[in-house]
Short mmCIF file of C-alpha atoms in Angstrom, two decimals:
data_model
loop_
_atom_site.label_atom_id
_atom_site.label_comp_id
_atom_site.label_asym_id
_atom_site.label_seq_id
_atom_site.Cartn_x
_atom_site.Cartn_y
_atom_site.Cartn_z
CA UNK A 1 0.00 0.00 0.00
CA UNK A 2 2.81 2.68 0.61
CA UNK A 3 4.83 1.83 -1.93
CA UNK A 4 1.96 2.59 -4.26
CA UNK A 5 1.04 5.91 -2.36
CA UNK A 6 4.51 6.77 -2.99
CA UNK A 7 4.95 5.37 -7.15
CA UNK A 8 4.85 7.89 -10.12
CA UNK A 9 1.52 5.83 -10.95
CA UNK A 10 0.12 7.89 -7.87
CA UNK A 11 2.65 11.38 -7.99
CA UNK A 12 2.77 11.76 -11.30
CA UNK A 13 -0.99 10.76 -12.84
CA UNK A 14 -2.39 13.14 -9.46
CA UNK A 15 -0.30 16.05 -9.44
CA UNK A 16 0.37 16.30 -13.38
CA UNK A 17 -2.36 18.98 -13.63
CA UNK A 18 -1.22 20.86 -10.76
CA UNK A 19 2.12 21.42 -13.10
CA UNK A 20 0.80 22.19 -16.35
CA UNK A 21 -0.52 25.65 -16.06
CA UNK A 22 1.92 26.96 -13.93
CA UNK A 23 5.05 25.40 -15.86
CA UNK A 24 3.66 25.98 -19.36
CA UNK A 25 3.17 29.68 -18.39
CA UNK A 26 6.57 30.22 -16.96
CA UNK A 27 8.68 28.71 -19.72
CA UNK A 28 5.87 29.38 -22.50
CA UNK A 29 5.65 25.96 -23.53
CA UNK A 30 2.47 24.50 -25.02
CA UNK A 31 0.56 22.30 -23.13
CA UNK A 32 0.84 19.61 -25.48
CA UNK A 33 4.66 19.87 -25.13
CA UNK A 34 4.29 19.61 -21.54
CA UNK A 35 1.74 16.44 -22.14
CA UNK A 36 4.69 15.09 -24.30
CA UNK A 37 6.89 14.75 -21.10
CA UNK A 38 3.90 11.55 -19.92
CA UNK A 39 3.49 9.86 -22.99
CA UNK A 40 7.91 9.76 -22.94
CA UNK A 41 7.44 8.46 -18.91
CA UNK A 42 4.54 5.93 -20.27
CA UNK A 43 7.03 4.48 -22.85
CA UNK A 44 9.95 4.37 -20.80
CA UNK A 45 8.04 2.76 -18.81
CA UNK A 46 6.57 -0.13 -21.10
CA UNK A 47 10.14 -0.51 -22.73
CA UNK A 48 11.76 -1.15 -19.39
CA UNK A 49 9.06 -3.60 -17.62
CA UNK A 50 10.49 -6.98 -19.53
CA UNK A 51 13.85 -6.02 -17.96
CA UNK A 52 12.73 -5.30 -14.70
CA UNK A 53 9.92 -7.87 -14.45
CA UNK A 54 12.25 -10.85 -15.34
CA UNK A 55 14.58 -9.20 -12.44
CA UNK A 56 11.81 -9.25 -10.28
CA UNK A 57 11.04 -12.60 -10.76
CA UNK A 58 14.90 -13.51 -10.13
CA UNK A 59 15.84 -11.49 -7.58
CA UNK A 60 12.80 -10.06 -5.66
CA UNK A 61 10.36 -7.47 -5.54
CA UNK A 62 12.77 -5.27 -2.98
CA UNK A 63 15.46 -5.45 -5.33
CA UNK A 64 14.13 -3.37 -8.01
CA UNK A 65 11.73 -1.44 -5.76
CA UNK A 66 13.80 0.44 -2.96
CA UNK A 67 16.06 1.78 -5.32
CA UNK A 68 13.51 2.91 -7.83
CA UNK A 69 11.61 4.54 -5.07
CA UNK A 70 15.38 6.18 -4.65
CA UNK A 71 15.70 7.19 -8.22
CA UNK A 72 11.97 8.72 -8.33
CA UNK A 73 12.48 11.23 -5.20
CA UNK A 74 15.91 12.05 -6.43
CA UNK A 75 14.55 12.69 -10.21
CA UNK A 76 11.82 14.40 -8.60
CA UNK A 77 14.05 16.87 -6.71
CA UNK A 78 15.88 17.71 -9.78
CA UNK A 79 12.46 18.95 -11.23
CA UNK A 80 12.37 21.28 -8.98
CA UNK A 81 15.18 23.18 -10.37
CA UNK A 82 15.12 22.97 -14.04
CA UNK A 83 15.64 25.58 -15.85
CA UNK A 84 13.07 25.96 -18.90
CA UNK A 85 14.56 23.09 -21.55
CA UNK A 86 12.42 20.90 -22.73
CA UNK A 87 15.10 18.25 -23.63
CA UNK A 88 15.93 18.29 -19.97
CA UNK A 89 12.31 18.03 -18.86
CA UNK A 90 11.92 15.09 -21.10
CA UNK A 91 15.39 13.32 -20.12
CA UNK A 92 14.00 13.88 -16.34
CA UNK A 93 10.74 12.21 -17.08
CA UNK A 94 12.74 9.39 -18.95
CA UNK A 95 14.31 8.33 -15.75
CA UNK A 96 10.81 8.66 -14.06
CA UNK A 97 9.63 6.16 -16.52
CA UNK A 98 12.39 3.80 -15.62
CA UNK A 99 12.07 3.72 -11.40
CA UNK A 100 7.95 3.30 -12.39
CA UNK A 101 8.53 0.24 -13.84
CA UNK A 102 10.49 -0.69 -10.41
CA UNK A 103 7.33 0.82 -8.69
CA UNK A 104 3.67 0.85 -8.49
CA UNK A 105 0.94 -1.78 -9.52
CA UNK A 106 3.02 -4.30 -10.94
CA UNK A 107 5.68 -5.45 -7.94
CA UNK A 108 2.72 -4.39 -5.55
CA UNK A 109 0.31 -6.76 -6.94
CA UNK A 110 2.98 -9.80 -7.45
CA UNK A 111 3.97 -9.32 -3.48
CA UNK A 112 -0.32 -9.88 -2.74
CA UNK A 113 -0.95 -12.38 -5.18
CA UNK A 114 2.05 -14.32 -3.65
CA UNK A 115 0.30 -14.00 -0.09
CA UNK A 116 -3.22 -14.19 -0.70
CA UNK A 117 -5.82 -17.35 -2.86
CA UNK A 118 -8.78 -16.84 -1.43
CA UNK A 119 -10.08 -13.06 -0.87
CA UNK A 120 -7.68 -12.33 -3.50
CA UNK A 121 -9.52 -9.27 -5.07
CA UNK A 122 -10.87 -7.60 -1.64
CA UNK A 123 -6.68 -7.93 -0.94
CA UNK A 124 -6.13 -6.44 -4.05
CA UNK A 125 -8.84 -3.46 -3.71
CA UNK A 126 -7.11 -3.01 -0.38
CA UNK A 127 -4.19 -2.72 -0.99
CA UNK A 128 -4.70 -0.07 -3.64
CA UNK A 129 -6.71 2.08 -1.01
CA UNK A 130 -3.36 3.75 -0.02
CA UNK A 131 -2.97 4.63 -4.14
CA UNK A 132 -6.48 6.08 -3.95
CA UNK A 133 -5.86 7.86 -0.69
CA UNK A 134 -2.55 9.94 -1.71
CA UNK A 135 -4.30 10.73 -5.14
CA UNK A 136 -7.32 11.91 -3.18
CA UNK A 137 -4.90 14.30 -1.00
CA UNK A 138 -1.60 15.20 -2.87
CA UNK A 139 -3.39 17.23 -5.78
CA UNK A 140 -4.93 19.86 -3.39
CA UNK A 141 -1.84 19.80 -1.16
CA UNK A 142 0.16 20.04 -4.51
CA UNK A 143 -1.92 22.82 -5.24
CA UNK A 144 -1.57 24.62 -2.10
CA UNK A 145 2.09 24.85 -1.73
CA UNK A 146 2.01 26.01 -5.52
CA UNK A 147 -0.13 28.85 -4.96
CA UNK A 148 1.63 30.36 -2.12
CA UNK A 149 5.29 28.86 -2.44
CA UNK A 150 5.87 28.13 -6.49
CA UNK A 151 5.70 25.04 -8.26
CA UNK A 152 9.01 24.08 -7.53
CA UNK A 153 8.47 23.98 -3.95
CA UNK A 154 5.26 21.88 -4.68
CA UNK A 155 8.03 19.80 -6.67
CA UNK A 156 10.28 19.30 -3.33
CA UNK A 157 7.70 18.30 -1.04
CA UNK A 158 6.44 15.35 -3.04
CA UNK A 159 10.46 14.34 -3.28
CA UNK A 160 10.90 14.75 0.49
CA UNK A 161 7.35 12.64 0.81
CA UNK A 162 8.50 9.76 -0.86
CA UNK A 163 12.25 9.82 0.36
CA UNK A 164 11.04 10.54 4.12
CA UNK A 165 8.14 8.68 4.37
CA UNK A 166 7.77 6.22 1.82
CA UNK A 167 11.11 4.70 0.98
CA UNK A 168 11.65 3.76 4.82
CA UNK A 169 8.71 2.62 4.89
CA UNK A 170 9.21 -0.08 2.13
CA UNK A 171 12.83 -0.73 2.94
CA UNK A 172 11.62 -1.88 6.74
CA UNK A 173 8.24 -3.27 6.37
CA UNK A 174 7.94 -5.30 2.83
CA UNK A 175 8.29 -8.95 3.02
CA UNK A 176 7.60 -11.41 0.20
CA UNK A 177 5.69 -14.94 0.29
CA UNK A 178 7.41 -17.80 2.37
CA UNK A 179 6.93 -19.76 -0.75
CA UNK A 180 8.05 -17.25 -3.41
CA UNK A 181 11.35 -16.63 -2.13
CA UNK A 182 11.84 -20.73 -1.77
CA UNK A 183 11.15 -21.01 -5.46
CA UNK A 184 13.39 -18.41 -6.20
CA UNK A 185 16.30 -19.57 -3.76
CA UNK A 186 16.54 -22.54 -5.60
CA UNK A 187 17.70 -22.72 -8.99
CA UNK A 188 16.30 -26.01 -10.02
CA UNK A 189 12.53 -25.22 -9.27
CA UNK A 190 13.10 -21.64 -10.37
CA UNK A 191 14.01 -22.76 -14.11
CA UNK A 192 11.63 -25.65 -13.84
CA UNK A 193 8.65 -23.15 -12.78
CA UNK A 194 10.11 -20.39 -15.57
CA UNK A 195 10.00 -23.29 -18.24
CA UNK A 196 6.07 -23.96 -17.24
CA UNK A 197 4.97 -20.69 -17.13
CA UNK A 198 6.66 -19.54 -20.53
CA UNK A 199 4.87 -22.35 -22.27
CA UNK A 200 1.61 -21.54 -20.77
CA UNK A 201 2.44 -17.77 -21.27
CA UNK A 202 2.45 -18.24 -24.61
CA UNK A 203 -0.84 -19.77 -24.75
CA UNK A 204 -2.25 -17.19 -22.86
CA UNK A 205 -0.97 -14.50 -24.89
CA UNK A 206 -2.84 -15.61 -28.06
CA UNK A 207 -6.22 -16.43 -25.54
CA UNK A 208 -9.27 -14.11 -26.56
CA UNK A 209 -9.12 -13.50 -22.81
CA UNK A 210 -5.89 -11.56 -22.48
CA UNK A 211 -6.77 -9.63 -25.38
CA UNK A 212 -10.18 -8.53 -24.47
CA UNK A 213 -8.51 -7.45 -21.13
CA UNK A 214 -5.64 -6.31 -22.97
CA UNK A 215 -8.04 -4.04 -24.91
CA UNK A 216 -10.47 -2.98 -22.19
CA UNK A 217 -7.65 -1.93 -20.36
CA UNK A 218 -5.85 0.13 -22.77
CA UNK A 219 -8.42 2.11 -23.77
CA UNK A 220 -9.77 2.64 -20.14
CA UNK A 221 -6.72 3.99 -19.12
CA UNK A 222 -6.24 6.05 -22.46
CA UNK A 223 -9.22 7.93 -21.09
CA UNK A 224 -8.17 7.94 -17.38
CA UNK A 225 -4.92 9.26 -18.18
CA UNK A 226 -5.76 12.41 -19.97
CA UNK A 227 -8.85 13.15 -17.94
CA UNK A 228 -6.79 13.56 -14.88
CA UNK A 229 -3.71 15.39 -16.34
CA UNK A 230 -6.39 17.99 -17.85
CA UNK A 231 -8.93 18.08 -15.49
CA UNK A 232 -7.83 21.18 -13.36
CA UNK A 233 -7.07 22.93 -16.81
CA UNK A 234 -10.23 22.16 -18.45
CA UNK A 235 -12.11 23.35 -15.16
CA UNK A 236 -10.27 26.45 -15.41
CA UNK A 237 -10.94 27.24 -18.92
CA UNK A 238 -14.19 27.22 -17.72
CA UNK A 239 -13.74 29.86 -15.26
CA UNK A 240 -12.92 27.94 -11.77
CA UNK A 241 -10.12 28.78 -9.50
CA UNK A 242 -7.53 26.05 -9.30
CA UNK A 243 -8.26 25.24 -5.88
CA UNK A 244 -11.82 24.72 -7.07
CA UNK A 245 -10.20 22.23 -10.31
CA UNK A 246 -8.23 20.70 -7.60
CA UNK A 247 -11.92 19.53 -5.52
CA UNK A 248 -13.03 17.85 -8.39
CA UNK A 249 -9.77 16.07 -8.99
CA UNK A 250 -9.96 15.19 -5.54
CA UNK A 251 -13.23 13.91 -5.60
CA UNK A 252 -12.54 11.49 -8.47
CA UNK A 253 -9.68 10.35 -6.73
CA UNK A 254 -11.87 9.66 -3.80
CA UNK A 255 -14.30 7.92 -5.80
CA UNK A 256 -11.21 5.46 -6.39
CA UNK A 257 -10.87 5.15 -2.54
CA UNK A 258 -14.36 4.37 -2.03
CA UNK A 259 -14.54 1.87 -4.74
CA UNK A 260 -11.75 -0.44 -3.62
CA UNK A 261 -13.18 -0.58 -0.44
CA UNK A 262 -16.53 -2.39 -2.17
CA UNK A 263 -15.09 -3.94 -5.42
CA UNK A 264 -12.85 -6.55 -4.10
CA UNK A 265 -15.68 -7.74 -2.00
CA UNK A 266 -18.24 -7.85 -5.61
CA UNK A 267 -15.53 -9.50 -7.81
CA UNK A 268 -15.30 -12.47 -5.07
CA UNK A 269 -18.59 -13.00 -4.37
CA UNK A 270 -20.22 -12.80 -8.00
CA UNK A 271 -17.37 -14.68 -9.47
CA UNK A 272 -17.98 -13.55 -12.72
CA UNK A 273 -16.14 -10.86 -15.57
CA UNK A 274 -19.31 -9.19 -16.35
CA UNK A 275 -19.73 -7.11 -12.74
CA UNK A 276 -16.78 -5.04 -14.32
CA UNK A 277 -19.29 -3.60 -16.82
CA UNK A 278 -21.45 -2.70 -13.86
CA UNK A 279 -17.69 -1.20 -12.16
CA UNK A 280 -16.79 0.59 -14.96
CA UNK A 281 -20.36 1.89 -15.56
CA UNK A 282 -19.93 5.13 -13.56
CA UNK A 283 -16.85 6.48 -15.26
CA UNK A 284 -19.27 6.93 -18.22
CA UNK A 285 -21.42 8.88 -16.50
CA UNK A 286 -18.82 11.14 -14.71
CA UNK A 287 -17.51 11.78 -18.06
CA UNK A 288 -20.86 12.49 -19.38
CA UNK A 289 -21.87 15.18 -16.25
CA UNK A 290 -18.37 17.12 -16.71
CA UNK A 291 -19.18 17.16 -20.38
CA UNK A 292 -22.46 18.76 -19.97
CA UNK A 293 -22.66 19.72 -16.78
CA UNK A 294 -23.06 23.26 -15.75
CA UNK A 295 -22.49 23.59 -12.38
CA UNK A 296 -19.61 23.23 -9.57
CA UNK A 297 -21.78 20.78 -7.60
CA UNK A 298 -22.72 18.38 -11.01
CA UNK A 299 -18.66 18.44 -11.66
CA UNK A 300 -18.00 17.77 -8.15
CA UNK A 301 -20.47 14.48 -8.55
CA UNK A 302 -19.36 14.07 -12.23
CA UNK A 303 -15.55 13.62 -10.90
CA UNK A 304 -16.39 11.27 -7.94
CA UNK A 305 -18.85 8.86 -10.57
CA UNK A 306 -15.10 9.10 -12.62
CA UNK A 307 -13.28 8.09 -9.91
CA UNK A 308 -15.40 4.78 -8.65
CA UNK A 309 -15.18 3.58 -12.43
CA UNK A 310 -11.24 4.03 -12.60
CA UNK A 311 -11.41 2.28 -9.36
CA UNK A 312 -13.28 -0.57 -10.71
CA UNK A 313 -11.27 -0.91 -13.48
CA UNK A 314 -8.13 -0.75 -11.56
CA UNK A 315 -8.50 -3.89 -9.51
CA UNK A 316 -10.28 -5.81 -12.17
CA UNK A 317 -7.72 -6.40 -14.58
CA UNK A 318 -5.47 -7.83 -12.34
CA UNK A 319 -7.28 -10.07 -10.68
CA UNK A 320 -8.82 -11.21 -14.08
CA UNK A 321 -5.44 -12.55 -15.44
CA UNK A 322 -4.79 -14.53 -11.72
CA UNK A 323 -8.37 -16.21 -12.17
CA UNK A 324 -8.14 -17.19 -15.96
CA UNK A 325 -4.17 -17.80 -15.88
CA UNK A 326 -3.48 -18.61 -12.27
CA UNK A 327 -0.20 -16.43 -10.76
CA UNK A 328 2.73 -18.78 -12.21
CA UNK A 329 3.41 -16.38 -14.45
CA UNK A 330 1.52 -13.62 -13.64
CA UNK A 331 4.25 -11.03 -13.38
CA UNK A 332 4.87 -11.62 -17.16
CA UNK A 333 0.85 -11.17 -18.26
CA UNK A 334 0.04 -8.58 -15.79
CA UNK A 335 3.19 -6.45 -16.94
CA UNK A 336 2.51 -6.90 -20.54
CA UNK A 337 -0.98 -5.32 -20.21
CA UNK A 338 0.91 -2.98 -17.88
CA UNK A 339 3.50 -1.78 -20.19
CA UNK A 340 0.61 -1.25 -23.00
CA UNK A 341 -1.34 0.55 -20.52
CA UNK A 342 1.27 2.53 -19.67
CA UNK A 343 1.80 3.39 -23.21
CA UNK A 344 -1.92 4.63 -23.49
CA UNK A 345 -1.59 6.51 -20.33
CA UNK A 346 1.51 8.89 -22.11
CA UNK A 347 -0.82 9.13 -25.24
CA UNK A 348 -3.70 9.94 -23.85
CA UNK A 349 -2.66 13.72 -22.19
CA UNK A 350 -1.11 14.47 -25.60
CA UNK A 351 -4.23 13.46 -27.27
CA UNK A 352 -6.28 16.01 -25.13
CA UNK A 353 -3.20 18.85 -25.06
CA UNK A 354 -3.07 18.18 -29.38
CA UNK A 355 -7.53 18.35 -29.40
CA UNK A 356 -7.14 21.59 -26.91
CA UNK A 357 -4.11 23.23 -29.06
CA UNK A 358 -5.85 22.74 -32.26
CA UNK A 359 -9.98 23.47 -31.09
CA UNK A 360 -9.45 25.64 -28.17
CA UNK A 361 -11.97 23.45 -26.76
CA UNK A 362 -12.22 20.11 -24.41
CA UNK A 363 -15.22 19.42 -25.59
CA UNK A 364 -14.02 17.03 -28.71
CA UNK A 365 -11.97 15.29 -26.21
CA UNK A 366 -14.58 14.61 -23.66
CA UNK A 367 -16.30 12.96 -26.59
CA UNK A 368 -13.85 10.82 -27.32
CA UNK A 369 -13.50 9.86 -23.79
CA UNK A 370 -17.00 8.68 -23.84
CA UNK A 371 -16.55 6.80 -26.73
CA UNK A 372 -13.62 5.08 -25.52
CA UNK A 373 -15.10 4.04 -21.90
CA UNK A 374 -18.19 2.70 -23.99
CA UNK A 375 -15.82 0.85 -26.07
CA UNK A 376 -14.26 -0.74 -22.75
CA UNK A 377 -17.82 -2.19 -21.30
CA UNK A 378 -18.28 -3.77 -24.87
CA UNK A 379 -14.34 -5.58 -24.38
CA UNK A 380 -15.86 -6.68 -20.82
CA UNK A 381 -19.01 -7.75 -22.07
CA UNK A 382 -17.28 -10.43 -24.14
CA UNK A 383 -15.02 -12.23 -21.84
CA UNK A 384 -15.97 -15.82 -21.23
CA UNK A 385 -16.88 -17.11 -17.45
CA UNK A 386 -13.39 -17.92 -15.62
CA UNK A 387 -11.57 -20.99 -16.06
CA UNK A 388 -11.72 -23.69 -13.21
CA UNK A 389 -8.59 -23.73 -10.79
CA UNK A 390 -7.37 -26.82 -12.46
CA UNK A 391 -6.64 -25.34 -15.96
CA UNK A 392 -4.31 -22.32 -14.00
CA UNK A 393 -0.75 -22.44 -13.22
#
């Protein structure tokens, strides 16, 4: 749970719209060339996560994570006192993109799945609580110490946060399965196991399951991605205060609080892939209210309804691929679809910064947003009941 309060999936996705008016306005860059900087992070990202998940596998989840957790406060200090090059700002969020594939979801959700078979998605929704939490809080505290101190102060306190607080945290307190670290302390049952799961991996990789949740996911968080980086811009283009933007960002982040604390408990009991349509059913209608919505209170609702869909879909995917495929090879699956989401999560703030650029208007983006969620709950609506223990590895 801290490690992912303290991951660029949680800083960086939370606080990126507290930066982009400030820090486009200082060094006059557009705000698609300050979107650029998360599509670079998303494919760093997705090009690194065969390295690091093999490693992880090897080696051990601490291995890779303490000193990523290092590397992101340190990168994130160095933020703080750039001066206005872009090729700088995108070589910093470069090395972001490398410690989050040493960070966040991924290593978070092997270390649970290790621990937990039954109750497996209410541990899951749990233990992304602490995600939801910080992304609740940090944007308005972000916000706060921007408005009265700078952005660059805003940029040091979220460095100190996660070398303070988090990293000790981890480095003390995170302990892997009994059973995992067995497997991997032996080298005969570790290449016996890695033999298994690569054959069945590569079964599962042409399956019409991974690819529906391949699909579903992408495009989910295409959406998610560049709702919350432009959020607290697109509120302000509509004439709030940033502190205002910042509620509504806060809400939706809630919403993604509140939902794990329900949706590991649904995905257990019903047992079956279609509750995710009903999970993922309120991010269309968030979308829909801040579309058309006209006043502080509907876009206050509108960005809570957001946030319990993105919660939903959050905890889903993951526990999908440990009920169809088992967890022998989970780490490989669950980063693949990781390192495509990731991808679509750098895309999809350029695609609303390019929309915004070239229409002066978030409105064609918001529809697209729509269209893509919909899109998701038909990808969900396909996927076939989940296999019986016995065909899992």
């Amino acid at each position: 749970m801290v490690a992912q309060m303290a991951s660029p999936a949680c800083l960086i996705n939370g606080t990126f719209g507290v930066f982009l008016v400030p820090v486009t306005q200082e060094f006059g860059w557009s705000r698609s060339q300050f979107s650029l900087g998360m599509m670079i992070l998303a494919w760093t990202t997705a090009l690194s996560f065969p390295l690091t998940g093999r490693l992880m596998d090897r080696h051990g989840v601490r291995a890779l994570l303490v000193p990523g957790m290092f590397l992101f406060g340190a990168t994130l200090g160095a933020l703080a006192i750039m001066p206005g090059s872009l090729a700088l700002f995108y070589f910093l969020f470069c090395i972001i993109g490398i410690s989050a594939a040493c960070t966040g979801p991924v290593p978070a959700s092997k270390v649970i799945a290790g621990w937990f078979t039954k109750r497996r998605g209410t541990a899951l929704a749990l233990s992304g609580f602490g995600l939801a939490f910080a992304t609740a809080f940090l944007p308005a505290i972000s916000q706060g110490i921007a408005a009265h101190y700078g952005w660059r102060s805003a940029f040091v306190a979220l460095a100190a946060y996660i070398l303070i607080v988090g990293l000790p945290v981890v480095y003390f307190a995170l302990h892997e399965s009994p059973a995992i670290v067995t497997r991997r302390l032996d080298p005969h049952r570790l290449k016996a196991s890695l033999i298994v799961a690569g054959d069945f991996a590569k079964a599962a990789v042409l399956s019409l399951e991974l690819r529906l949740c391949l699909a579903a996911s992408v495009l989910f968080v295409l959406v998610s991605s560049g709702m919350f980086a432009h959020l607290i811009a697109l509120l302000g283009d509509r004439g709030f205060a940033s502190s205002d933007a910042a509620e509504v960002v806060a809400c939706a982040a809630a919403g993604i609080g509140v939902a794990r604390l329900y949706e590991g408990f649904v995905l257990d009991y019903f047992g079956t892939p279609r509750v995710a349509i009903v999970l993922c059913l309120p991010s269309l209608v968030g979308i829909l209210m801040l579309h058309y919505g006209s006043s502080f209170t509907l876009y206050l609702v509108g960005g809570l309804l957001f946030g319990l869909g993105v919660g939903g879909e959050i905890t889903f995917i993951p526990y999908a691929l440990s009920q169809y495929f088992g967890v022998g090879h989970f780490t490989r699956l669950y980063g693949m679809i990781w390192a495509a989401s990731a991808i679509a999560a750098g895309i999809g703030p350029v695609i609303f910064g390019v929309i915004f650029d070239r229409m002066h208007s978030y409105a064609v983006a918001l529809s697209f947003a729509e269209l893509a969620v919909a899109s998701t709950m038909a990808c969900l609506a396909f996927l076939p009941p989940y296999r019986p223990r016995s065909d899992r590895l």
